[in-house]
Amino acid sequence: MSEVYAARRERLRERCAAGGSATALVSRPANVRYLAGAAPRGAVLLLGRGTDLLVCPGPGPAPLGVDPDDERPDEALRVQYLPGTGGDPAVAAADLAAGQGADSLAVEEHHLTVARHRSIRSVVPRLRLAELGSAVEQLRVIKDEEEISCLRIGAEIADQALSELLESILVGRTERHLALELERRLVDHGADGPAFATSVGTGPNSGRRGHRPTDRRVDEGDFLSVCLGATYRGYRSEIGRTFVIGTSPADWQIELYDLVFAAQRAGREALVPGAEYRDVDRVARQVLDSAGYGHGLPPLTGHGVGLEIDEDPQLAPAAMGKLDACVPVTVEPGVHLPGRGGVRIDDTLVVRPEADGGPELLTITTKELLAL
Amino acid sequence: MSEVYAARRERLRERCAAGGSATALVSRPANVRYLAGAAPRGAVLLLGRGTDLLVCPGPGPAPLGVDPDDERPDEALRVQYLPGTGGDPAVAAADLAAGQGADSLAVEEHHLTVARHRSIRSVVPRLRLAELGSAVEQLRVIKDEEEISCLRIGAEIADQALSELLESILVGRTERHLALELERRLVDHGADGPAFATSVGTGPNSGRRGHRPTDRRVDEGDFLSVCLGATYRGYRSEIGRTFVIGTSPADWQIELYDLVFAAQRAGREALVPGAEYRDVDRVARQVLDSAGYGHGLPPLTGHGVGLEIDEDPQLAPAAMGKLDACVPVTVEPGVHLPGRGGVRIDDTLVVRPEADGGPELLTITTKELLAL
């Protein structure tokens, strides 16, 4: 694995050099992890001329090496712990960069706070601070097969947790309990943990994106919508499904479900290399819009996933850019009718060329409308 | 409750005025919640001359009002939603402040990123940006009785979850499962959720601060240390206890436990109004130090709790400041012996004057060494 991290750092180094800075300071945790293999709390990565350096806050390396499950940083990296509790690793790293003769340092201005930026400037005034921008986030968009494999395993874990839940009795249980039960099953099946707060919505709460589980109990005739995901080796994906409770769904439920399903399928089918982000959003949104549900839709139809659950790209009306192969994204349209509830259907897929069979569906739980 | 939030904002306004800025922009979520009663994701609070304004990202207020459990902002506040997905609420708020005639705006430089700060400067160049510093964090240190009551209820919930776990069979269960079980019980008893990731350590993992649960199973003769907390109405507290598994603890276990207990008691007894933060740390640390465990201790003995699990003050060797009445803090010394395990004992207490009975212990689970 060490070569993978070294190659990623090399790509970033090339970008920085092209931007005029030979030295870069990476502080955003998911970016540190991507380049270093691990992101100890508060650690920053200094990419310099010499050896790359992971600078960690004190009090030292004790926790590593005790717990075999902790991630370890890439062994090719030099790791330095700051003494005591005082220093900011970003300031220490900038100081080291200056000591190595750097005259300019590119920093992540979208992550570094004004106060930390000022500390660096005051401690190392002769270092010119440049902007790294979202260079690391851009490198992270296209995944390698190792990363996709982690996403695939995570998706399988979520599928399994969900299928077990569906075999149990649901009526009378609260949203909170179902959410906790799903999270327990994710961990049972080998997840590091949930990829995000599991959402379970029943009745009037169903179909709401990001609904926080309440004490409402599942009742006959309800829509039940769930959205969950596993983190596996740091990689996060998501799946969302909507079910109906009881044997015969009402007509409005069938119609709404079919509509959202059609929108979601349109979005999935639009996932081809070269497709504009906003076009994927548009084809899904259009289905809902033409049925009169255009108002009040969530601002996006899907988003990238990876080390974070909500990464680039955004599949949204104003998003600029085109899909590449090996980019994993969600497709998750939904409609929520206030007071009545609604439907969301959410898959994680990897964009693949037509020649390779088209988009690879990671979350394989059925999307038929199940009456439970 | 509305008067409480209005009074907090008024206190902040006075501080800002004293600092030369009549207008302030609060962006750190816990600070927004403290002043506004709720912190919708991404929302910022503008404290101006006229009505205070909560500026939220789009797409609008739909989610509020559907879910009765969602927090609502203080009704005395004006709430504004930005259209679409584009804008940064901080930039929009700064623009509004300038429109109301403000010439200077105090911002939270320890929270605002360099990129957002720059956006504000470029959109509203005539507005002078000043530094609000940690003014809101300082207001948050001393709690009112309503806040303490939320902490007290949260602590009771954690005590209850813990006592139920201790009645069950533990040998053979994994750290992960015990942690999940505790979190489920927290929610069962009315918590909003866990206050932080529940830590369960067995055998060689016991006694490690912030240990992430692994698949190691509880075994006879192990130390078992747990650290958990409930969030109740947004307020977070913590409790940590160490137990021994089996009927007769080994001599080294009894000795180590007694030592950490003595250190923790010394820390608790030092919690009087007017005590220096570092003196509380010192009396606890000294007990461990004089027994030869000074090296490798965690950098702090305790910390404040409230809307965040780790707030001011820090009880640490270099911390400056004195305790006030009505400040809730943890006292949580511990010793971890690599390869063997260790002991941590962690309480949440509220500093109270001697005349009121001294420090109020919120986490009342026994600190006798229980053999389970």
XYZ file of C-alpha atoms in Angstrom:
744
model
C 0.000 0.000 0.000
C 2.905 2.345 0.700
C 3.461 2.935 -3.035
C -0.141 4.059 -3.404
C 0.291 6.854 -0.875
C 3.657 7.841 -2.271
C 2.165 8.020 -5.770
C -0.684 10.207 -4.537
C 1.754 12.561 -2.857
C 3.823 12.660 -6.015
C 0.793 13.689 -8.071
C 0.025 16.449 -5.582
C 3.647 17.575 -5.607
C 3.493 17.915 -9.387
C 0.369 20.022 -9.142
C 1.917 22.256 -6.520
C 5.063 22.729 -8.525
C 2.928 23.694 -11.518
C 1.207 26.238 -9.248
C 4.535 27.728 -8.187
C 4.839 26.242 -4.674
C 7.305 23.443 -4.071
C 5.940 22.886 -0.567
C 2.400 22.204 0.607
C 0.655 21.867 3.935
C -2.388 19.570 4.000
C -4.621 20.000 7.051
C -8.073 18.728 6.143
C -8.359 15.328 7.873
C -9.754 13.322 4.936
C -7.035 14.781 2.721
C -4.337 13.905 5.236
C -5.647 10.370 5.391
C -5.768 10.069 1.607
C -2.124 11.044 1.281
C -0.702 9.557 4.481
C -2.758 6.408 5.037
C -3.937 7.660 8.421
C -5.010 10.933 9.966
C -4.225 10.975 13.684
C -6.428 13.618 15.325
C -5.065 17.077 14.560
C -2.238 15.844 12.339
C -1.092 17.784 9.276
C 0.994 16.630 6.349
C 3.934 18.614 5.073
C 4.872 17.864 1.481
C 8.322 19.177 0.964
C 11.441 18.839 -1.111
C 12.881 16.190 1.184
C 10.996 13.512 3.044
C 7.314 14.118 3.551
C 6.421 14.648 7.178
C 3.316 13.950 9.255
C 3.212 16.372 12.178
C 0.982 15.212 15.043
C -0.050 16.900 18.272
C 1.427 15.458 21.505
C 1.711 13.576 23.707
C 3.307 10.927 21.534
C 2.861 7.690 19.782
C 1.644 5.581 22.727
C -1.870 4.882 21.402
C -0.508 3.569 18.119
C 0.924 0.126 18.432
C -1.342 -0.822 21.321
C -4.554 -1.097 19.404
C -4.067 -3.302 16.336
C -7.165 -1.802 14.696
C -5.868 1.747 14.576
C -4.782 2.858 11.152
C -1.061 3.393 10.807
C 0.469 6.091 8.678
C 2.362 5.057 5.570
C 5.730 3.766 6.723
C 7.572 5.827 4.123
C 6.498 8.961 5.975
C 8.458 10.571 8.736
C 6.173 11.138 11.745
C 6.828 13.820 14.310
C 4.937 14.370 17.574
C 4.868 17.790 19.161
C 5.859 17.890 22.806
C 3.190 18.658 25.387
C -0.192 20.108 24.522
C 0.792 23.517 23.315
C 1.674 23.774 19.677
C -0.404 23.802 16.532
C 0.963 21.158 14.136
C 0.268 23.477 11.200
C 2.483 26.189 12.670
C 5.198 23.665 13.539
C 5.088 22.235 10.023
C 5.346 25.684 8.445
C 8.335 26.431 10.657
C 9.996 23.194 9.543
C 9.314 24.010 5.902
C 11.009 27.383 6.306
C 13.904 25.669 8.063
C 14.306 23.407 5.032
C 14.626 26.490 2.853
C 11.116 26.750 1.439
C 10.114 30.278 0.520
C 6.486 29.518 -0.261
C 3.944 27.148 1.258
C 0.580 26.250 -0.279
C -2.127 25.809 2.372
C -5.753 24.665 2.293
C -7.508 27.991 2.690
C -10.913 26.307 2.662
C -9.927 24.364 5.792
C -7.409 26.488 7.679
C -9.024 29.070 9.950
C -8.110 32.729 9.837
C -6.590 32.400 13.321
C -4.281 29.508 12.355
C -3.279 31.213 9.125
C -2.360 34.306 11.142
C -0.326 32.207 13.616
C 1.685 30.745 10.769
C 2.321 34.197 9.318
C 3.433 35.555 12.643
C 5.727 32.635 13.531
C 7.218 32.276 10.037
C 6.841 35.726 8.487
C 9.303 35.143 5.659
C 7.301 32.229 4.272
C 4.902 33.269 1.516
C 1.557 31.527 2.033
C -0.098 30.409 -1.186
C -3.402 28.633 -1.807
C -3.505 24.879 -2.382
C -7.230 25.099 -3.086
C -9.073 21.856 -3.412
C -6.216 20.110 -5.194
C -6.400 17.065 -2.930
C -10.190 16.859 -3.163
C -9.807 16.848 -6.939
C -7.314 13.987 -6.798
C -9.780 12.091 -4.603
C -12.662 12.213 -7.110
C -11.487 9.312 -9.291
C -10.998 6.179 -7.192
C -8.579 3.315 -7.728
C -9.811 -0.281 -7.630
C -8.614 -0.701 -4.038
C -10.801 2.199 -2.949
C -13.747 0.922 -4.962
C -13.302 -2.461 -3.352
C -13.635 -0.861 0.104
C -16.802 0.912 -1.048
C -18.145 -2.362 -2.461
C -17.580 -4.239 0.794
C -19.177 -1.403 2.755
C -22.208 -1.506 0.463
C -22.524 -5.276 0.926
C -22.480 -4.800 4.688
C -25.288 -2.245 4.464
C -27.308 -4.501 2.151
C -26.963 -7.304 4.667
C -27.938 -5.164 7.678
C -30.976 -3.943 5.784
C -32.091 -7.395 4.651
C -31.924 -8.691 8.214
C -34.001 -5.812 9.481
C -36.664 -6.495 6.883
C -37.057 -10.034 8.170
C -37.954 -8.807 11.654
C -41.257 -7.459 12.920
C -41.421 -3.727 12.352
C -44.887 -2.568 13.425
C -44.795 -0.882 16.829
C -41.051 -0.180 16.859
C -39.779 3.387 16.921
C -37.668 5.121 14.302
C -34.880 5.512 16.867
C -34.828 1.823 17.651
C -34.781 0.752 14.045
C -31.899 3.147 13.366
C -29.878 1.821 16.298
C -30.623 -1.755 15.288
C -29.339 -1.067 11.777
C -26.168 0.505 13.146
C -25.572 -2.456 15.424
C -25.942 -4.807 12.465
C -23.502 -2.751 10.381
C -20.880 -3.232 13.072
C -21.807 -6.909 13.475
C -21.011 -7.442 9.821
C -17.614 -5.804 10.006
C -18.146 -2.093 9.435
C -15.808 0.330 11.212
C -19.066 2.087 12.083
C -21.968 3.844 10.373
C -20.940 6.102 7.494
C -23.335 8.803 8.758
C -26.259 9.039 11.170
C -28.714 6.364 10.056
C -32.044 7.857 9.032
C -35.343 6.058 9.568
C -38.618 7.849 8.794
C -42.125 6.463 9.162
C -45.508 7.771 8.070
C -45.353 11.563 7.711
C -41.590 11.501 8.276
C -40.891 9.076 5.424
C -39.084 10.341 2.356
C -37.365 13.260 4.103
C -33.666 13.507 3.279
C -31.579 13.392 6.445
C -34.581 12.883 8.735
C -33.441 12.372 12.310
C -35.153 9.359 13.877
C -37.867 10.209 16.412
C -39.946 8.175 18.852
C -42.702 7.711 16.278
C -43.659 4.040 15.938
C -44.110 2.136 12.704
C -47.800 1.713 11.921
C -49.861 -0.244 9.389
C -50.176 1.601 6.102
C -47.056 3.721 6.694
C -44.326 4.356 4.270
C -41.046 3.442 5.951
C -37.905 4.995 4.513
C -34.410 4.146 5.666
C -31.040 5.526 4.677
C -27.866 3.977 5.991
C -24.290 3.222 5.103
C -21.241 1.445 6.422
C -17.743 2.807 6.799
C -15.249 0.170 5.711
C -11.531 0.949 6.004
C -12.489 4.602 6.052
C -14.668 4.479 2.911
C -18.316 5.485 3.145
C -21.262 4.690 0.909
C -25.018 4.935 1.282
C -28.229 3.145 0.442
C -31.796 4.360 0.843
C -34.992 2.437 0.372
C -38.690 3.023 1.003
C -41.117 0.275 1.964
C -44.782 0.127 2.749
C -46.064 -1.450 5.948
C -49.011 -3.821 5.580
C -50.175 -5.965 2.711
C -51.787 -3.516 0.320
C -50.192 -0.167 -0.447
C -52.657 2.642 -1.191
C -52.942 3.902 -4.748
C -51.165 7.186 -3.940
C -48.300 5.223 -2.453
C -47.883 3.063 -5.539
C -48.054 6.082 -7.827
C -45.552 8.091 -5.813
C -43.205 5.139 -5.555
C -43.316 4.454 -9.295
C -42.609 8.103 -9.996
C -39.552 8.309 -7.727
C -38.348 4.970 -9.055
C -38.577 6.316 -12.615
C -36.632 9.437 -11.622
C -33.989 7.381 -9.894
C -33.637 5.039 -12.852
C -33.271 7.991 -15.211
C -30.477 9.319 -13.012
C -28.727 5.964 -12.856
C -28.913 5.522 -16.608
C -27.354 8.936 -17.128
C -24.174 7.865 -15.329
C -21.797 7.548 -18.250
C -18.240 8.845 -18.525
C -18.387 12.344 -19.996
C -21.915 13.148 -18.771
C -22.300 16.626 -17.283
C -23.035 16.574 -13.541
C -25.997 18.837 -14.020
C -27.440 16.698 -16.785
C -27.613 13.707 -14.464
C -29.454 15.896 -11.990
C -31.708 17.276 -14.695
C -32.940 13.969 -16.095
C -33.933 12.758 -12.639
C -35.407 16.083 -11.532
C -37.373 16.411 -14.751
C -39.353 13.256 -14.027
C -40.476 14.628 -10.684
C -40.963 18.118 -12.020
C -43.229 17.058 -14.860
C -45.441 15.255 -12.333
C -45.842 18.504 -10.407
C -43.324 17.857 -7.645
C -40.672 20.300 -8.830
C -41.130 22.650 -5.892
C -39.458 21.727 -2.625
C -37.108 19.097 -4.042
C -33.727 18.714 -2.342
C -31.006 20.849 -3.935
C -29.167 17.825 -5.331
C -29.908 14.441 -6.857
C -26.674 12.797 -5.766
C -23.069 13.307 -4.746
C -19.680 11.649 -4.664
C -18.708 9.294 -1.832
C -15.369 8.081 -0.545
C -13.411 8.960 2.576
C -16.235 11.388 3.278
C -19.900 10.681 2.761
C -20.458 13.881 0.825
C -17.633 14.541 -1.611
C -17.244 16.019 -5.049
C -18.941 15.853 -7.477
C -22.339 17.308 -6.664
C -25.113 16.240 -9.014
C -27.049 19.498 -8.874
C -28.572 22.033 -11.272
C -25.668 24.481 -11.165
C -22.799 21.970 -10.851
C -20.045 22.338 -13.457
C -18.031 19.377 -14.660
C -18.239 15.970 -16.248
C -18.251 12.468 -14.840
C -15.217 10.270 -15.269
C -14.960 6.512 -15.089
C -14.277 5.158 -11.591
C -16.158 7.960 -9.861
C -18.587 6.604 -7.245
C -21.736 8.673 -6.749
C -25.139 8.369 -5.154
C -28.383 8.768 -7.052
C -31.050 9.633 -4.521
C -34.110 11.509 -5.693
C -37.075 11.684 -3.372
C -40.405 13.370 -2.854
C -41.791 14.294 0.539
C -45.412 15.430 0.914
C -45.803 17.411 4.144
C -48.111 15.619 6.537
C -48.311 12.474 4.405
C -44.757 11.260 3.940
C -42.922 10.249 0.839
C -40.419 8.146 -1.011
C -36.643 8.243 -1.403
C -34.583 5.713 -3.322
C -30.833 5.985 -2.995
C -28.082 3.890 -4.568
C -24.313 4.147 -4.678
C -22.901 3.392 -8.121
C -19.516 3.598 -9.801
C -19.355 5.252 -13.201
C -17.981 2.748 -15.735
C -17.685 2.891 -19.538
C -20.416 1.212 -21.571
C -17.809 -1.296 -22.760
C -17.331 -2.410 -19.154
C -21.065 -2.893 -18.657
C -22.036 0.647 -17.684
C -22.533 1.921 -14.137
C -21.676 -0.594 -11.428
C -24.388 -0.802 -8.803
C -22.843 -1.286 -5.346
C -26.061 -1.327 -3.324
C -27.989 -4.288 -4.624
C -31.027 -4.497 -2.308
C -34.129 -4.722 -4.484
C -35.930 -1.548 -5.508
C -39.303 -3.230 -5.971
C -41.905 -1.740 -3.663
C -41.930 -4.269 -0.823
C -44.958 -4.499 1.467
C -43.652 -5.663 4.829
C -36.849 30.412 27.010
C -36.828 33.240 24.491
C -35.650 35.738 27.138
C -32.668 33.525 27.917
C -31.393 33.698 24.338
C -32.128 37.401 24.070
C -30.197 38.006 27.300
C -27.215 35.999 26.022
C -27.186 37.998 22.796
C -27.410 41.213 24.772
C -24.350 40.233 26.834
C -22.436 39.485 23.651
C -23.559 42.760 22.103
C -22.178 44.626 25.112
C -18.843 42.875 24.774
C -18.674 43.647 21.078
C -19.519 47.279 21.644
C -16.758 47.446 24.257
C -14.424 45.969 21.631
C -15.390 48.619 19.079
C -17.668 46.550 16.803
C -21.404 47.113 16.974
C -22.030 44.127 14.712
C -20.926 40.519 15.054
C -21.122 37.390 12.961
C -21.247 34.095 14.866
C -20.506 31.021 12.763
C -19.321 28.260 15.100
C -22.313 25.896 15.403
C -22.308 25.463 19.193
C -22.072 29.239 19.559
C -24.952 29.786 17.142
C -27.030 27.320 19.110
C -26.175 28.969 22.411
C -27.351 32.353 21.195
C -30.180 31.344 18.875
C -31.646 28.237 20.518
C -30.935 26.154 17.422
C -28.198 25.801 14.851
C -29.605 24.620 11.529
C -26.761 23.116 9.506
C -24.600 25.877 8.062
C -26.536 28.699 9.717
C -24.814 31.839 10.998
C -26.095 34.464 13.409
C -25.822 38.165 12.685
C -25.962 40.355 15.770
C -26.652 43.837 14.584
C -28.107 47.124 15.617
C -31.615 46.133 14.647
C -33.211 42.716 14.882
C -30.807 39.802 15.177
C -30.878 37.552 12.169
C -30.276 33.848 11.658
C -29.099 33.258 8.083
C -29.547 29.654 6.906
C -28.556 27.914 3.682
C -31.380 26.955 1.302
C -33.645 25.408 0.342
C -36.012 26.689 3.008
C -37.837 25.941 6.160
C -39.668 22.785 5.053
C -37.945 20.364 7.457
C -38.784 22.507 10.455
C -42.375 22.157 11.518
C -42.651 18.613 10.220
C -40.548 16.929 12.864
C -41.635 17.950 16.351
C -38.266 16.899 17.782
C -36.216 19.352 15.772
C -34.990 22.313 17.744
C -36.547 25.597 16.751
C -34.690 28.867 16.763
C -35.710 31.470 19.306
C -38.934 33.056 18.027
C -37.624 36.544 18.664
C -35.064 36.003 15.896
C -35.629 36.824 12.281
C -34.738 33.757 10.153
C -33.698 34.055 6.549
C -33.110 31.197 4.117
C -30.827 31.681 1.153
C -32.300 30.728 -2.189
C -30.911 27.684 -3.971
C -27.682 25.972 -3.028
C -25.214 28.639 -3.930
C -24.522 31.225 -1.296
C -22.484 31.155 1.872
C -24.662 32.371 4.755
C -21.634 34.153 6.263
C -21.146 36.211 3.106
C -24.870 36.944 2.850
C -24.964 38.035 6.494
C -21.974 40.327 6.045
C -23.659 41.870 3.024
C -26.817 42.471 5.052
C -24.787 44.025 7.874
C -23.208 46.463 5.413
C -26.650 47.198 4.009
C -27.810 48.135 7.500
C -24.997 50.653 7.719
C -22.438 48.688 9.718
C -18.853 49.706 9.040
C -17.226 46.945 11.074
C -18.071 43.298 11.692
C -16.496 41.078 14.340
C -16.052 37.488 13.126
C -14.908 34.249 14.761
C -11.427 33.961 13.297
C -10.867 30.658 15.089
C -13.793 29.162 13.174
C -14.048 31.030 9.874
C -11.754 29.653 7.188
C -9.358 31.818 5.233
C -11.428 31.186 2.101
C -14.706 32.347 3.663
C -13.032 35.383 5.215
C -11.667 36.288 1.800
C -15.110 35.882 0.194
C -16.608 38.287 2.695
C -13.852 40.795 2.042
C -14.308 40.570 -1.676
C -18.124 40.831 -1.649
C -18.279 43.573 1.012
C -14.920 45.343 0.717
C -15.991 48.433 2.650
C -16.767 46.416 5.792
C -13.863 46.298 8.228
C -13.521 42.746 9.589
C -12.601 42.596 13.265
C -12.002 39.634 15.564
C -14.736 38.387 17.881
C -12.290 35.916 19.409
C -13.722 33.365 21.774
C -16.186 35.817 23.297
C -19.097 33.391 22.955
C -17.081 30.458 24.304
C -16.274 32.602 27.351
C -19.946 33.385 27.910
C -20.671 29.655 27.692
C -18.279 28.662 30.529
C -20.631 29.518 33.413
C -23.925 27.683 33.046
C -27.376 28.732 34.211
C -29.542 26.329 36.208
C -31.504 25.355 33.109
C -28.307 24.231 31.405
C -27.121 22.414 34.528
C -30.455 20.665 34.702
C -29.955 19.325 31.149
C -26.489 18.096 32.135
C -27.926 16.482 35.268
C -30.593 14.609 33.324
C -28.015 13.479 30.771
C -25.780 12.197 33.559
C -28.691 10.276 35.096
C -29.354 8.654 31.740
C -25.722 7.545 31.458
C -25.740 6.221 35.034
C -28.812 4.181 34.211
C -27.408 2.781 30.963
C -24.245 1.796 32.785
C -26.030 0.146 35.712
C -28.111 -1.972 33.322
C -25.032 -3.103 31.459
C -23.374 -4.180 34.688
C -26.295 -6.488 35.452
C -25.772 -8.414 32.214
C -23.225 -11.091 31.431
C -20.049 -9.490 30.125
C -17.503 -12.299 29.654
C -17.159 -13.231 25.993
C -18.710 -10.042 24.581
C -16.626 -7.706 22.436
C -15.730 -4.106 23.182
C -17.681 -3.034 20.098
C -20.824 -4.780 21.221
C -20.694 -3.417 24.713
C -20.240 0.087 23.320
C -23.198 -0.277 20.968
C -25.321 -1.735 23.755
C -24.539 1.244 25.962
C -25.445 3.660 23.181
C -28.730 1.868 22.590
C -29.559 2.124 26.275
C -28.742 5.844 26.312
C -31.304 6.406 23.590
C -33.789 4.066 25.315
C -33.661 6.264 28.359
C -34.314 9.464 26.479
C -30.952 10.758 25.283
C -30.831 12.645 21.979
C -27.872 10.345 21.315
C -24.415 9.595 22.680
C -22.434 12.690 23.681
C -19.333 11.226 21.988
C -18.168 7.854 20.683
C -18.596 5.445 23.592
C -15.285 3.925 24.642
C -15.007 0.388 25.991
C -11.560 -1.095 26.689
C -10.798 -4.554 28.029
C -7.586 -6.166 29.245
C -4.599 -4.411 27.675
C -6.916 -1.756 26.191
C -8.422 -0.770 29.542
C -7.607 2.648 30.963
C -6.758 4.247 27.620
C -8.395 7.657 27.144
C -10.510 7.695 23.982
C -9.831 4.033 23.179
C -11.855 2.985 20.133
C -13.683 -0.290 20.786
C -12.218 -3.330 19.004
C -13.312 -6.922 18.558
C -11.446 -8.002 21.686
C -13.684 -10.016 24.020
C -14.050 -9.521 27.757
C -12.113 -12.188 29.649
C -11.824 -13.306 33.268
C -9.302 -11.234 35.181
C -9.535 -8.258 32.788
C -9.890 -4.696 33.742
C -12.897 -3.316 31.868
C -13.039 0.450 31.445
C -15.965 2.289 29.902
C -16.491 5.947 29.114
C -19.848 7.175 27.899
C -22.174 10.124 27.994
C -25.628 11.175 26.923
C -26.616 14.251 24.972
C -29.774 15.716 26.444
C -31.313 18.796 24.805
C -27.936 19.436 23.263
C -25.941 19.222 26.519
C -23.191 16.632 26.849
C -21.579 15.112 29.932
C -19.385 12.089 30.549
C -18.770 9.301 33.006
C -15.946 6.777 33.066
C -15.544 3.774 35.299
C -13.197 0.800 35.511
C -14.263 -2.639 36.728
C -12.547 -5.941 37.165
C -13.926 -9.117 35.651
C -14.057 -12.179 37.917
C -14.304 -12.508 41.659
C -10.837 -11.632 42.913
C -8.878 -8.721 41.477
C -5.119 -9.186 41.421
C -3.005 -7.169 43.832
C -1.637 -4.914 41.091
C -5.183 -4.173 39.993
C -6.281 -3.180 43.483
C -3.189 -1.008 43.959
C -3.554 0.736 40.627
C -7.256 1.299 41.200
C -6.714 2.778 44.653
C -4.064 5.079 43.263
C -6.218 6.430 40.430
C -9.136 6.732 42.816
C -6.996 8.817 45.176
C -5.885 11.053 42.296
C -9.444 11.502 41.117
C -10.680 12.312 44.621
C -7.935 14.888 45.027
C -9.043 16.505 41.766
C -12.692 16.493 42.800
C -11.918 18.014 46.168
C -9.967 20.810 44.520
C -13.055 22.005 42.667
C -13.855 25.178 44.568
C -14.717 28.587 43.155
C -11.503 30.537 42.746
C -9.240 27.492 42.308
C -6.697 27.812 39.507
C -7.341 25.384 36.627
C -3.766 24.169 36.757
C -3.912 23.590 40.507
C -6.797 21.153 40.068
C -4.711 19.350 37.467
C -1.642 19.446 39.678
C -3.169 17.879 42.787
C -4.526 14.948 40.778
C -1.384 14.545 38.674
C 0.844 14.704 41.732
C -0.724 11.593 43.221
C 0.067 9.609 40.069
C 3.445 11.241 39.648
C 4.652 10.436 43.156
C 3.774 6.778 42.539
C 6.028 6.785 39.481
C 3.359 7.146 36.778
C 4.115 10.737 35.841
C 5.442 9.854 32.401
C 2.885 9.187 29.674
C -0.100 10.704 31.465
C -2.741 12.362 29.295
C -2.158 16.089 28.823
C -5.177 17.053 30.913
C -6.998 15.905 34.043
C -10.380 17.284 33.045
C -12.264 19.800 30.922
C -15.483 21.753 30.727
C -18.638 20.231 29.241
C -21.807 21.746 27.833
C -23.050 22.089 24.269
C -19.747 20.464 23.286
C -18.125 17.570 25.091
C -14.788 19.326 25.278
C -15.176 22.978 26.197
C -13.308 25.550 28.235
C -11.832 25.343 30.815
C -9.022 22.838 30.381
C -7.667 21.403 33.622
C -4.064 21.086 32.457
C -0.570 22.042 33.637
C -0.300 25.219 31.557
C -3.965 26.337 31.711
C -4.504 29.907 32.927
C -7.616 30.934 34.820
C -9.750 30.213 37.837
C -12.870 28.167 38.366
C -16.163 29.920 38.935
C -19.295 28.572 40.555
C -21.702 26.888 38.107
C -18.913 25.641 35.826
C -19.339 21.934 34.999
C -16.110 20.018 34.470
C -14.895 16.463 34.238
C -12.236 15.027 36.543
C -10.767 12.037 34.765
C -7.269 10.935 35.679
C -6.112 7.541 34.495
C -3.079 5.338 34.168
C -2.485 2.950 31.282
C 0.300 0.380 31.431
C 1.219 -0.732 27.895
C 0.443 -4.417 27.449
C -1.328 -4.752 30.789
C -4.160 -2.224 30.793
C -5.125 0.366 33.333
C -7.678 2.409 35.183
C -9.591 5.590 34.422
C -12.208 7.148 36.666
C -14.167 10.036 35.204
C -16.921 12.146 36.744
C -18.779 15.242 35.668
C -19.226 17.740 38.493
C -20.501 21.291 38.839
C -18.367 23.725 40.814
C -20.416 25.076 43.760
C -19.434 27.210 46.754
C -18.676 25.434 50.019
C -21.766 27.097 51.490
C -23.888 25.268 48.918
C -22.317 21.910 49.782
C -19.275 22.042 47.514
C -18.950 20.418 44.090
C -22.143 18.791 42.806
C -21.503 15.300 41.506
C -23.679 14.637 38.451
C -22.481 11.104 37.694
C -23.391 9.091 40.756
C -22.478 5.512 39.776
C -20.328 4.047 42.536
C -16.558 4.369 42.353
C -15.884 1.318 44.495
C -13.883 -1.285 42.579
C -16.616 -3.674 41.464
C -15.726 -7.231 40.529
C -18.279 -8.289 37.924
